[in-house]
mmCIF file of C-alpha atoms and ligand atoms in Angstrom:
data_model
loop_
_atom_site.group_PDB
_atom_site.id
_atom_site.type_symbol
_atom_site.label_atom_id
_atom_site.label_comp_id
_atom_site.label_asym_id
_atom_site.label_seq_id
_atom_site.Cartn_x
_atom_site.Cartn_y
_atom_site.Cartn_z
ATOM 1 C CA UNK O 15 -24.828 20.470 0.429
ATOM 2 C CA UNK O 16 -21.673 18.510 1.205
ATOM 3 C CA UNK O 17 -18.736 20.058 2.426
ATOM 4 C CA UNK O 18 -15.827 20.076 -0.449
ATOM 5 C CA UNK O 19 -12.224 18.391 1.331
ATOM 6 C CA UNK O 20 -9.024 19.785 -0.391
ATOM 7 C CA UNK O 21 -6.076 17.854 1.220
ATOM 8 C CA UNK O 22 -5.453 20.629 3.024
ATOM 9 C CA UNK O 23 -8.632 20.964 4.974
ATOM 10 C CA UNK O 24 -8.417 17.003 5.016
ATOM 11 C CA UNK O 25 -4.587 17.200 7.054
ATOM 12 C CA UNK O 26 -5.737 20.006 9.467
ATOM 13 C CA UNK O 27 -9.079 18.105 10.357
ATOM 14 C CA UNK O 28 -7.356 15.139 10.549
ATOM 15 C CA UNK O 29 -4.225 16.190 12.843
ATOM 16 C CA UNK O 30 -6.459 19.274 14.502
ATOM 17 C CA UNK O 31 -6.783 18.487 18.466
ATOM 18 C CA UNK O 32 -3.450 16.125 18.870
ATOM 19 C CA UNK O 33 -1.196 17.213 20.680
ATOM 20 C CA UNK O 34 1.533 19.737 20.104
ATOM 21 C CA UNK O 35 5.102 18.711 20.159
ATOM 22 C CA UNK O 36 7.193 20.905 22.141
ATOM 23 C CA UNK O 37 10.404 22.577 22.558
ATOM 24 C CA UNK O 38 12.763 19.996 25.156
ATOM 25 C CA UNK O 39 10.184 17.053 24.807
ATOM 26 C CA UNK O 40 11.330 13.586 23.573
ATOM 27 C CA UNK O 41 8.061 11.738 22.162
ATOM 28 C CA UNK O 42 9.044 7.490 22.133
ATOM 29 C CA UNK O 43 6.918 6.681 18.806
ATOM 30 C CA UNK O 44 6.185 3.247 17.586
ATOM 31 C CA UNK O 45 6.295 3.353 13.664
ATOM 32 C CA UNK O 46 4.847 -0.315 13.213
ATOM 33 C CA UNK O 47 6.252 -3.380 11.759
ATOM 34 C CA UNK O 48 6.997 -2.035 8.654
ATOM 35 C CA UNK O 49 4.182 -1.077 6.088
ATOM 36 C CA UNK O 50 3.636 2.576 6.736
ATOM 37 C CA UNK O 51 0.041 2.515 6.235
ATOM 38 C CA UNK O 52 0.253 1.018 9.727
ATOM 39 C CA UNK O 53 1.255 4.242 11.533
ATOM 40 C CA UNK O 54 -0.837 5.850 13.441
ATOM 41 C CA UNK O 55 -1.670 9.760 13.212
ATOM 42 C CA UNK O 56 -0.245 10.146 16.340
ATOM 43 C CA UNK O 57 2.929 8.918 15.215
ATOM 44 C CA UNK O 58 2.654 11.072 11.601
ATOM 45 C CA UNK O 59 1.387 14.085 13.827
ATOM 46 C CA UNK O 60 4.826 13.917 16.008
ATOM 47 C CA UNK O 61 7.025 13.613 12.282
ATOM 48 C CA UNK O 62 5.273 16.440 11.196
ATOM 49 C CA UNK O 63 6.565 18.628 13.728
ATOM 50 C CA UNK O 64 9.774 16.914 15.065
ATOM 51 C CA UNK O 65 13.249 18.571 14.958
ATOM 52 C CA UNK O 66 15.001 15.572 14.917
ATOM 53 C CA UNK O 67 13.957 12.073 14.677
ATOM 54 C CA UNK O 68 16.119 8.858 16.095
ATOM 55 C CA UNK O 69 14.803 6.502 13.941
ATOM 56 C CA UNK O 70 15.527 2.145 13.940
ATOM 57 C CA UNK O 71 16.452 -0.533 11.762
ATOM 58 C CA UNK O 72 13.228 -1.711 10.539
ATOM 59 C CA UNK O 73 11.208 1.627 10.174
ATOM 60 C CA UNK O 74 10.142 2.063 6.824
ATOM 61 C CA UNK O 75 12.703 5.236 5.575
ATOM 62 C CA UNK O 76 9.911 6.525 3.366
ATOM 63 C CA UNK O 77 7.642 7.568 6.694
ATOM 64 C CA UNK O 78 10.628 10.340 7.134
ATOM 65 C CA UNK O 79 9.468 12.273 3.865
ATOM 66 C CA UNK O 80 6.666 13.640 5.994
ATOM 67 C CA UNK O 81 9.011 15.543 8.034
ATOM 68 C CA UNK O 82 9.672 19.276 7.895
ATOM 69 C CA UNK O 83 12.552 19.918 5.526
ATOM 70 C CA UNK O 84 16.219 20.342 7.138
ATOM 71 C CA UNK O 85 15.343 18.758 10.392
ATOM 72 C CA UNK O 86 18.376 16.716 11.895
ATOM 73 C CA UNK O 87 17.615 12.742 11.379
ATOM 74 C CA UNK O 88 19.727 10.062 12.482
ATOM 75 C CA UNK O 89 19.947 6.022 12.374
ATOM 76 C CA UNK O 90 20.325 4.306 15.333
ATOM 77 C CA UNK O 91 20.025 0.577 14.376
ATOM 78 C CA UNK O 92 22.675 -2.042 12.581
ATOM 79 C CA UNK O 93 23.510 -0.903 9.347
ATOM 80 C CA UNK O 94 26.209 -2.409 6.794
ATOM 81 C CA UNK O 95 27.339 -5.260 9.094
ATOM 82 C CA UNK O 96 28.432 -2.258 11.882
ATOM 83 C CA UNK O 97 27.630 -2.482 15.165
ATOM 84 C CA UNK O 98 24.193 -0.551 16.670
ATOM 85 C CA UNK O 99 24.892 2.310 19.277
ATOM 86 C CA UNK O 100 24.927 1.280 22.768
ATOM 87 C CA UNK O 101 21.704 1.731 24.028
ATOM 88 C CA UNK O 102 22.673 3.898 26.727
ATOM 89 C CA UNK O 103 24.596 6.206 24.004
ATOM 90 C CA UNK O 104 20.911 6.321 21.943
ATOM 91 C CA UNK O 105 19.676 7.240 25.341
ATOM 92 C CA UNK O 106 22.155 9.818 26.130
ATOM 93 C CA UNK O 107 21.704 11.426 22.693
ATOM 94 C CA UNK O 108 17.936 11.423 23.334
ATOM 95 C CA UNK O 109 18.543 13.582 26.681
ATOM 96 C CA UNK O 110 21.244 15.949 24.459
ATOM 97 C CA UNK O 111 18.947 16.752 21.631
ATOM 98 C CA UNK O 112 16.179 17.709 24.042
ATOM 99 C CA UNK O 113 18.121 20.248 26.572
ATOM 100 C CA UNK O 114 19.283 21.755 23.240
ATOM 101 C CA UNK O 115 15.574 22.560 23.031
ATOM 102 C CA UNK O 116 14.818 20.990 20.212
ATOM 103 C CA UNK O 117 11.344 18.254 19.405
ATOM 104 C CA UNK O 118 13.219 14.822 19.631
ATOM 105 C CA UNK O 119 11.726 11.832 17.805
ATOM 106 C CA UNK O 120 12.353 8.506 19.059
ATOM 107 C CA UNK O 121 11.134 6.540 16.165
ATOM 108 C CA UNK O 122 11.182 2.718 16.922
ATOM 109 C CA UNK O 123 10.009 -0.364 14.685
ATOM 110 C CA UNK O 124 6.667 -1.927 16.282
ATOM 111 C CA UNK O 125 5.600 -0.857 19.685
ATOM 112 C CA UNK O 126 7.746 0.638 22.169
ATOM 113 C CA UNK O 127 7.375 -1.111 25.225
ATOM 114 C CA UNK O 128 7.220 -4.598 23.171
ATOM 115 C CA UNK O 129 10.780 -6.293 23.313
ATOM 116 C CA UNK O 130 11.587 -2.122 21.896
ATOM 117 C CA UNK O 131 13.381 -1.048 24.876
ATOM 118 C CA UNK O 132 11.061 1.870 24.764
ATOM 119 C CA UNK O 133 10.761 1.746 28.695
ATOM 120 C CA UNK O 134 14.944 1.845 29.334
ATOM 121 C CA UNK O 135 15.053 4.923 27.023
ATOM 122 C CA UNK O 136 11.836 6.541 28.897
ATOM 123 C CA UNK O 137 13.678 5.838 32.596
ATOM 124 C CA UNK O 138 16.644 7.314 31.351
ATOM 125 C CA UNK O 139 14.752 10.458 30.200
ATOM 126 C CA UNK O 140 12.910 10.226 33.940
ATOM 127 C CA UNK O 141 16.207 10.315 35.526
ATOM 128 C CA UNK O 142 17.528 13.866 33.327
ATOM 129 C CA UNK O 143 13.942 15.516 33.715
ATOM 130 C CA UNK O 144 13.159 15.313 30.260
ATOM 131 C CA UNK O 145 10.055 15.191 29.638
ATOM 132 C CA UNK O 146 8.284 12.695 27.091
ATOM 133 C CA UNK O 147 5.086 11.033 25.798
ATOM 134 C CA UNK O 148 5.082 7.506 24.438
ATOM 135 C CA UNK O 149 2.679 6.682 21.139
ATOM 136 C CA UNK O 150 1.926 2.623 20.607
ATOM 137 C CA UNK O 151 2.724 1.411 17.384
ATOM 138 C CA UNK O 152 1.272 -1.818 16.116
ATOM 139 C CA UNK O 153 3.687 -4.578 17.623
ATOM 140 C CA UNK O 154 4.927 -7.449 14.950
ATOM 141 C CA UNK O 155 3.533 -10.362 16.991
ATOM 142 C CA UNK O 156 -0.097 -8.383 15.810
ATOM 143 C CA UNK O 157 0.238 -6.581 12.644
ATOM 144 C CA UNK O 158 2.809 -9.635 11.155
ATOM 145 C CA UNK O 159 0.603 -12.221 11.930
ATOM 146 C CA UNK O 160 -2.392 -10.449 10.327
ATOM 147 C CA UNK O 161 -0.539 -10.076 7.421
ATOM 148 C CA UNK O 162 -0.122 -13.866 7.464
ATOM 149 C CA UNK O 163 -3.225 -14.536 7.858
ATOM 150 C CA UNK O 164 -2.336 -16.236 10.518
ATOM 151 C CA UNK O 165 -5.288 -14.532 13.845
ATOM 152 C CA UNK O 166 -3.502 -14.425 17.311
ATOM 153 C CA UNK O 167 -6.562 -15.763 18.818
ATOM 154 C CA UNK O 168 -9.583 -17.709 17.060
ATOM 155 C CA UNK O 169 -12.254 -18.720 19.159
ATOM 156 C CA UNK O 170 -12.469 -22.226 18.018
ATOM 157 C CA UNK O 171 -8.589 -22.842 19.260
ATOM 158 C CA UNK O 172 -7.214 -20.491 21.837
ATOM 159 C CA UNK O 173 -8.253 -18.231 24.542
ATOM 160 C CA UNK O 174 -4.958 -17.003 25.325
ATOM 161 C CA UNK O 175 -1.505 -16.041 23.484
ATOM 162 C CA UNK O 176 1.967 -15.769 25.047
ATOM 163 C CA UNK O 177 4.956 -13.161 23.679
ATOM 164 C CA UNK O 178 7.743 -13.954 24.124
ATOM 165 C CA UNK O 179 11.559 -13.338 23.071
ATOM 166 C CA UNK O 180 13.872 -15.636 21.757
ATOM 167 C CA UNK O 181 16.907 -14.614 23.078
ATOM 168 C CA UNK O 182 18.223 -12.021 25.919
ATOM 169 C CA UNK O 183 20.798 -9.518 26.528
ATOM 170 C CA UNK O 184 23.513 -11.415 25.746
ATOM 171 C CA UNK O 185 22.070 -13.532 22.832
ATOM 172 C CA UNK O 186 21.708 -16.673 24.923
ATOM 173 C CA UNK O 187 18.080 -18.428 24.983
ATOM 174 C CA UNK O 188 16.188 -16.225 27.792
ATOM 175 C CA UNK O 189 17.192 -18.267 31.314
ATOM 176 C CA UNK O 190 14.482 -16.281 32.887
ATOM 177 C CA UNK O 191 11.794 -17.973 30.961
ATOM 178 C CA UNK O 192 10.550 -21.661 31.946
ATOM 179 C CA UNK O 193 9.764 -23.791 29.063
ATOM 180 C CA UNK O 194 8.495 -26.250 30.626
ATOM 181 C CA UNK O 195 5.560 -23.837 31.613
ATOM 182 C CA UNK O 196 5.401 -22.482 28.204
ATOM 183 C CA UNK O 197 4.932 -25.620 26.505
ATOM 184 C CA UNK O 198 2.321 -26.575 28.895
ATOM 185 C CA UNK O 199 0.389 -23.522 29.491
ATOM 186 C CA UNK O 200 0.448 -21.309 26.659
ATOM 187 C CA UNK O 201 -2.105 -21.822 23.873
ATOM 188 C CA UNK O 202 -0.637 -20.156 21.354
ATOM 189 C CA UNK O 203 3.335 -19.062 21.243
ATOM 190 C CA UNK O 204 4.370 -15.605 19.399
ATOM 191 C CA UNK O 205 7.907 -15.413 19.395
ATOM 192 C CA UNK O 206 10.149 -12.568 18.346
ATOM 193 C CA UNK O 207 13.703 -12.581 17.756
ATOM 194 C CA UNK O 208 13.862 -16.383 17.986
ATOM 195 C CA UNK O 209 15.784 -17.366 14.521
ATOM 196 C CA UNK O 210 19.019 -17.943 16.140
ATOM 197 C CA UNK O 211 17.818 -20.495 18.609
ATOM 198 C CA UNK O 212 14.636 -21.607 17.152
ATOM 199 C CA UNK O 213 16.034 -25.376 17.142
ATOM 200 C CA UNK O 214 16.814 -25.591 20.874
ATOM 201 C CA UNK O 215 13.233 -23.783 21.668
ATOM 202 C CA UNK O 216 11.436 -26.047 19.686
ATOM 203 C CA UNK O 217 13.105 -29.211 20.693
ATOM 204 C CA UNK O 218 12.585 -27.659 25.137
ATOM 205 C CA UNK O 219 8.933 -27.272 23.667
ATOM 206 C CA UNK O 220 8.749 -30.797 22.023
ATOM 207 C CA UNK O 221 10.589 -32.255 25.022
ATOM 208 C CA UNK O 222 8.213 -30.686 27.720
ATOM 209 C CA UNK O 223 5.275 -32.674 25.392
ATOM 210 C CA UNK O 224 4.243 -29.963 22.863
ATOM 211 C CA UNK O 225 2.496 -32.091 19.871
ATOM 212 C CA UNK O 226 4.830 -32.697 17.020
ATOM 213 C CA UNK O 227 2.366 -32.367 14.809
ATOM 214 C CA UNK O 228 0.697 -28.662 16.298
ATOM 215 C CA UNK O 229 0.785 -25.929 13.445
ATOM 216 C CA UNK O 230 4.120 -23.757 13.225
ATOM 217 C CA UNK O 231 5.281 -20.488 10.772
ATOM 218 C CA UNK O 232 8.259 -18.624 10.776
ATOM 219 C CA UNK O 233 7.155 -14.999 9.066
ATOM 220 C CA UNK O 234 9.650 -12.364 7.739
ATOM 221 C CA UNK O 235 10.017 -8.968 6.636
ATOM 222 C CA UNK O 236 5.987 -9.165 7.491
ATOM 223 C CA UNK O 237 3.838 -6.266 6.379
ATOM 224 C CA UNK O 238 6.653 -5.153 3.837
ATOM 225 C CA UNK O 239 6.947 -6.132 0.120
ATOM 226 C CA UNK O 240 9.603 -8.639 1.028
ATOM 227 C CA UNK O 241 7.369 -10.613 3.235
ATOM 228 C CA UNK O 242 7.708 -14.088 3.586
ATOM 229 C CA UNK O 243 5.735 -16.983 5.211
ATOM 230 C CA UNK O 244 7.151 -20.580 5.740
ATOM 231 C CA UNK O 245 4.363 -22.825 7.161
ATOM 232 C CA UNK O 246 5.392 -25.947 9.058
ATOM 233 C CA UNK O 247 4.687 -28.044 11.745
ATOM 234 C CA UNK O 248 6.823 -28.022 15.063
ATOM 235 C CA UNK O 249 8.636 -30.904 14.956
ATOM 236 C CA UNK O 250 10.196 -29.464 11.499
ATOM 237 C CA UNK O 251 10.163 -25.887 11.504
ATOM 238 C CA UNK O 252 13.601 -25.170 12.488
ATOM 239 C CA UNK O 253 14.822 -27.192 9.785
ATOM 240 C CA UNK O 254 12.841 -25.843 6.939
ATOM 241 C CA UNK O 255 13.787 -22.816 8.523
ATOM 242 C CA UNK O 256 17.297 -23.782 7.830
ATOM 243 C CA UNK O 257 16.961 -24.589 4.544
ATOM 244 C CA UNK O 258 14.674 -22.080 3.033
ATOM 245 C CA UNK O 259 17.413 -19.554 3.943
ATOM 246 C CA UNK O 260 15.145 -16.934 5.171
ATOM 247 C CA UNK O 261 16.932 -14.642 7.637
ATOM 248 C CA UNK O 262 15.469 -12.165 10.260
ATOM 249 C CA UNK O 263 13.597 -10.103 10.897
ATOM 250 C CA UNK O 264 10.812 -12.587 12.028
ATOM 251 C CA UNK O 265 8.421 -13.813 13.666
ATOM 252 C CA UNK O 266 7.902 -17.697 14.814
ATOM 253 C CA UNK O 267 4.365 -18.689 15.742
ATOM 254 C CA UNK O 268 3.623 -22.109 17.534
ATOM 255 C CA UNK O 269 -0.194 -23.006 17.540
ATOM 256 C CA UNK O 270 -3.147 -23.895 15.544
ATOM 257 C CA UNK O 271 -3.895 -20.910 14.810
ATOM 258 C CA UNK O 272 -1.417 -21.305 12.102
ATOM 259 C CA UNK O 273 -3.829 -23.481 10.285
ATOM 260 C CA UNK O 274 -6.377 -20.596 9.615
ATOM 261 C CA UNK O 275 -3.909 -19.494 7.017
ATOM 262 C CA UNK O 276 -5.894 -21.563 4.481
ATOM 263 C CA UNK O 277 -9.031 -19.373 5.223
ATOM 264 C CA UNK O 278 -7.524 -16.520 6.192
ATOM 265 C CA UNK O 279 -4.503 -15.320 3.606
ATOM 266 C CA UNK O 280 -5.983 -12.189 2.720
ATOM 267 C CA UNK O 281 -3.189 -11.181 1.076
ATOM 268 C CA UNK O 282 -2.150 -13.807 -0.799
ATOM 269 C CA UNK O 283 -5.826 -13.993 -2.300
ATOM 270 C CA UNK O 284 -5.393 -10.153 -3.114
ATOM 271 C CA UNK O 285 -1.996 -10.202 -4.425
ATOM 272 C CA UNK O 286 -1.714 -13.613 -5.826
ATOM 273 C CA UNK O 287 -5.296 -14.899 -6.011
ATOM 274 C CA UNK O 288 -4.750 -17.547 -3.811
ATOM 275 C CA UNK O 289 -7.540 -20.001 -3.322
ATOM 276 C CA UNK O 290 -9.078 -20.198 0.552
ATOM 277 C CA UNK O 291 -11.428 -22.099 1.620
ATOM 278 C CA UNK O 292 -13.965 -21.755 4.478
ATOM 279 C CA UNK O 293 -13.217 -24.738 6.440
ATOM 280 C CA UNK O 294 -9.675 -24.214 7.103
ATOM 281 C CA UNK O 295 -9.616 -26.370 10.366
ATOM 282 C CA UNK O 296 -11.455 -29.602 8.399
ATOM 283 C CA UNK O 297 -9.059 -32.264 8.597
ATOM 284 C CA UNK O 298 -7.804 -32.520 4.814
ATOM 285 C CA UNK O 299 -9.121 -35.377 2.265
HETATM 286 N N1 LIG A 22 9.222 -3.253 19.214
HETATM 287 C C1 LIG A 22 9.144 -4.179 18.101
HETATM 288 C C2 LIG A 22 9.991 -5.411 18.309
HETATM 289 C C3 LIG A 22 11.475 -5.100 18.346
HETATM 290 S S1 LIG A 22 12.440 -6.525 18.552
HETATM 291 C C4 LIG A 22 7.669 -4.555 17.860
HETATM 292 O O1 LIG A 22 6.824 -4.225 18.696
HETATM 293 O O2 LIG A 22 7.371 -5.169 16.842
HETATM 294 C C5 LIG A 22 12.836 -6.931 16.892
HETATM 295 C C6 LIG A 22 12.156 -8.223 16.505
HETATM 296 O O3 LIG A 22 10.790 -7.971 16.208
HETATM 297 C C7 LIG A 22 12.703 -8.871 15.268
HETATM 298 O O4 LIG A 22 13.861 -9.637 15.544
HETATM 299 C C8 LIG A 22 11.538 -9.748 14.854
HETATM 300 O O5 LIG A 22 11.436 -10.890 15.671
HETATM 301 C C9 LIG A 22 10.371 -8.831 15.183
HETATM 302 N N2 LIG A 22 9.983 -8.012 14.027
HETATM 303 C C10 LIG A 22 9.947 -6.677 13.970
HETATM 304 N N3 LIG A 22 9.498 -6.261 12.758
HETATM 305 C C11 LIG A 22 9.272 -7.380 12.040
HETATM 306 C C12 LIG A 22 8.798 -7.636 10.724
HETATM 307 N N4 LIG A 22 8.471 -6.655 9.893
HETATM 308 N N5 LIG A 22 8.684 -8.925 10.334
HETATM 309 C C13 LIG A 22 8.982 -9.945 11.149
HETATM 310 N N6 LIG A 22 9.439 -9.760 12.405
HETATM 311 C C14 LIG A 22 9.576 -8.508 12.849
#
């Protein structure tokens, strides 16, 4: 005899055994890049019971709808052209909202600890003895990519991959990183936040003797309904970037693994029955 499911047994077997959010905790919850059939139960678990929820640009809004009804929810991220909070105001907020005793959300796009801040927001809760529990979400430079078709590693191409930011704290190309080094020793490049400066990065990359000719794709508003995918090669992806007009959020990927996108669109062959082939990496006719 097989068991009958009614949602209802389905939620409780499926959140039974996960932790319980409590009272004057702060849980740091990655919400993924955007498609909210990429969270995780762990983050819909801590929704479900959260008090209030500090949530990012670039969560999906509609993940809030399985929160309890009333609960306080706030934006923390640009909105309207307006500034975001400082991040030592989101962090201060975090620490008020808990020593009022209530179940404090941090909700934040991606993973926390990737380019997310998540680990400046957990110090500062360290340093006011609140205490907190971080939940991975499924980072950009992963779940984007996927939804590119583009793999972050094929055996055939590269055994490594490299994240890395395209600009720092003060919007400057990161001074800390050497390019040189990049160009030479990283196989494949995943780079987030790099629209602004993607023409000086590519030139340090072409300069340092990247090939011109090495697959290159700028991906936005990836895993959402919006998503876009300009495929290139490096010598002239900043400049279709330019022209195509698309704006972040995105991703830039540098590497061959690019090419696989002719084997590998899944979702352009579901959505838009796109024709792949097998042999992707076969030089063309
Ligand atoms: N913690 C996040 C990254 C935050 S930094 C994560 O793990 O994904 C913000 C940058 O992430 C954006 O500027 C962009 O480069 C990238 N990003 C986040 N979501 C994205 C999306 N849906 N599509 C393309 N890029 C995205």
């Amino acid at each position: 005899m097989s068991t009958e499911f009614t949602s209802d047994s389905y939620s409780k077997t499926l959140f039974e055994g996960l932790p319980e959010f409590q009272p004057g905790w702060v849980w740091l919850v990655g919400g993924g890049p955007g498609d909210r059939g990429l969270l995780t139960l762990h983050a819909i678990n801590a929704i479900r019971q959260a008090d209030a929820i500090v949530y990012d640009a670039l969560v999906d809004e509609t993940i809030l709808s399985f929160a309890r009804p009333n609960i306080l929810v706030e934006f923390a991220g640009k909105r309207g052209g307006r500034p975001s909070p400082k991040q030592n105001d989101i962090t201060l907020r975090l620490i008020a909202l808990a020593k009022e005793g209530k179940r404090v959300l941090r909700l934040k796009g991606g993973d926390p600890f990737i380019f997310g801040r998540g680990g400046e927001e957990a110090l500062g809760l360290v340093g006011a003895e609140v205490p907190f529990r971080v939940v991975p979400g499924i980072t950009a430079g992963i779940g984007g990519l996927c939804y590119a078709g583009i793999p972050a590693t094929h055996r055939d191409i590269n055994q490594s991959v490299t994240f890395l930011t395209g600009h720092d704290q003060t919007g400057s190309m990161p001074d800390a990183l050497n390019w040189d080094a990049i160009a030479k020793g990283s196989q494949v490049i995943v780079m987030y936040m790099a629209m602004k400066h993607l023409r000086s990065i590519t030139a340090k990359l072409l300069a340092a003797g990247r090939d011109p000719h090495e697959g290159a794709a700028v991906i936005c508003n990836a895993t959402t309904p919006r998503q876009a995918v300009l495929v290139s090669d490096l010598q002239s992806i900043a400049e279709e970037t330019e022209k195509s007009g698309l704006k972040p959020p995105a991703l830039c990927v540098v590497g061959n693994v690019v090419r696989m996108r002719d084997g590998l669109d899944w979702l352009g062959f579901a959505t838009q029955g796109k024709t792949l082939t097998a042999t992707p990496l076969k030089p063309k006719e």
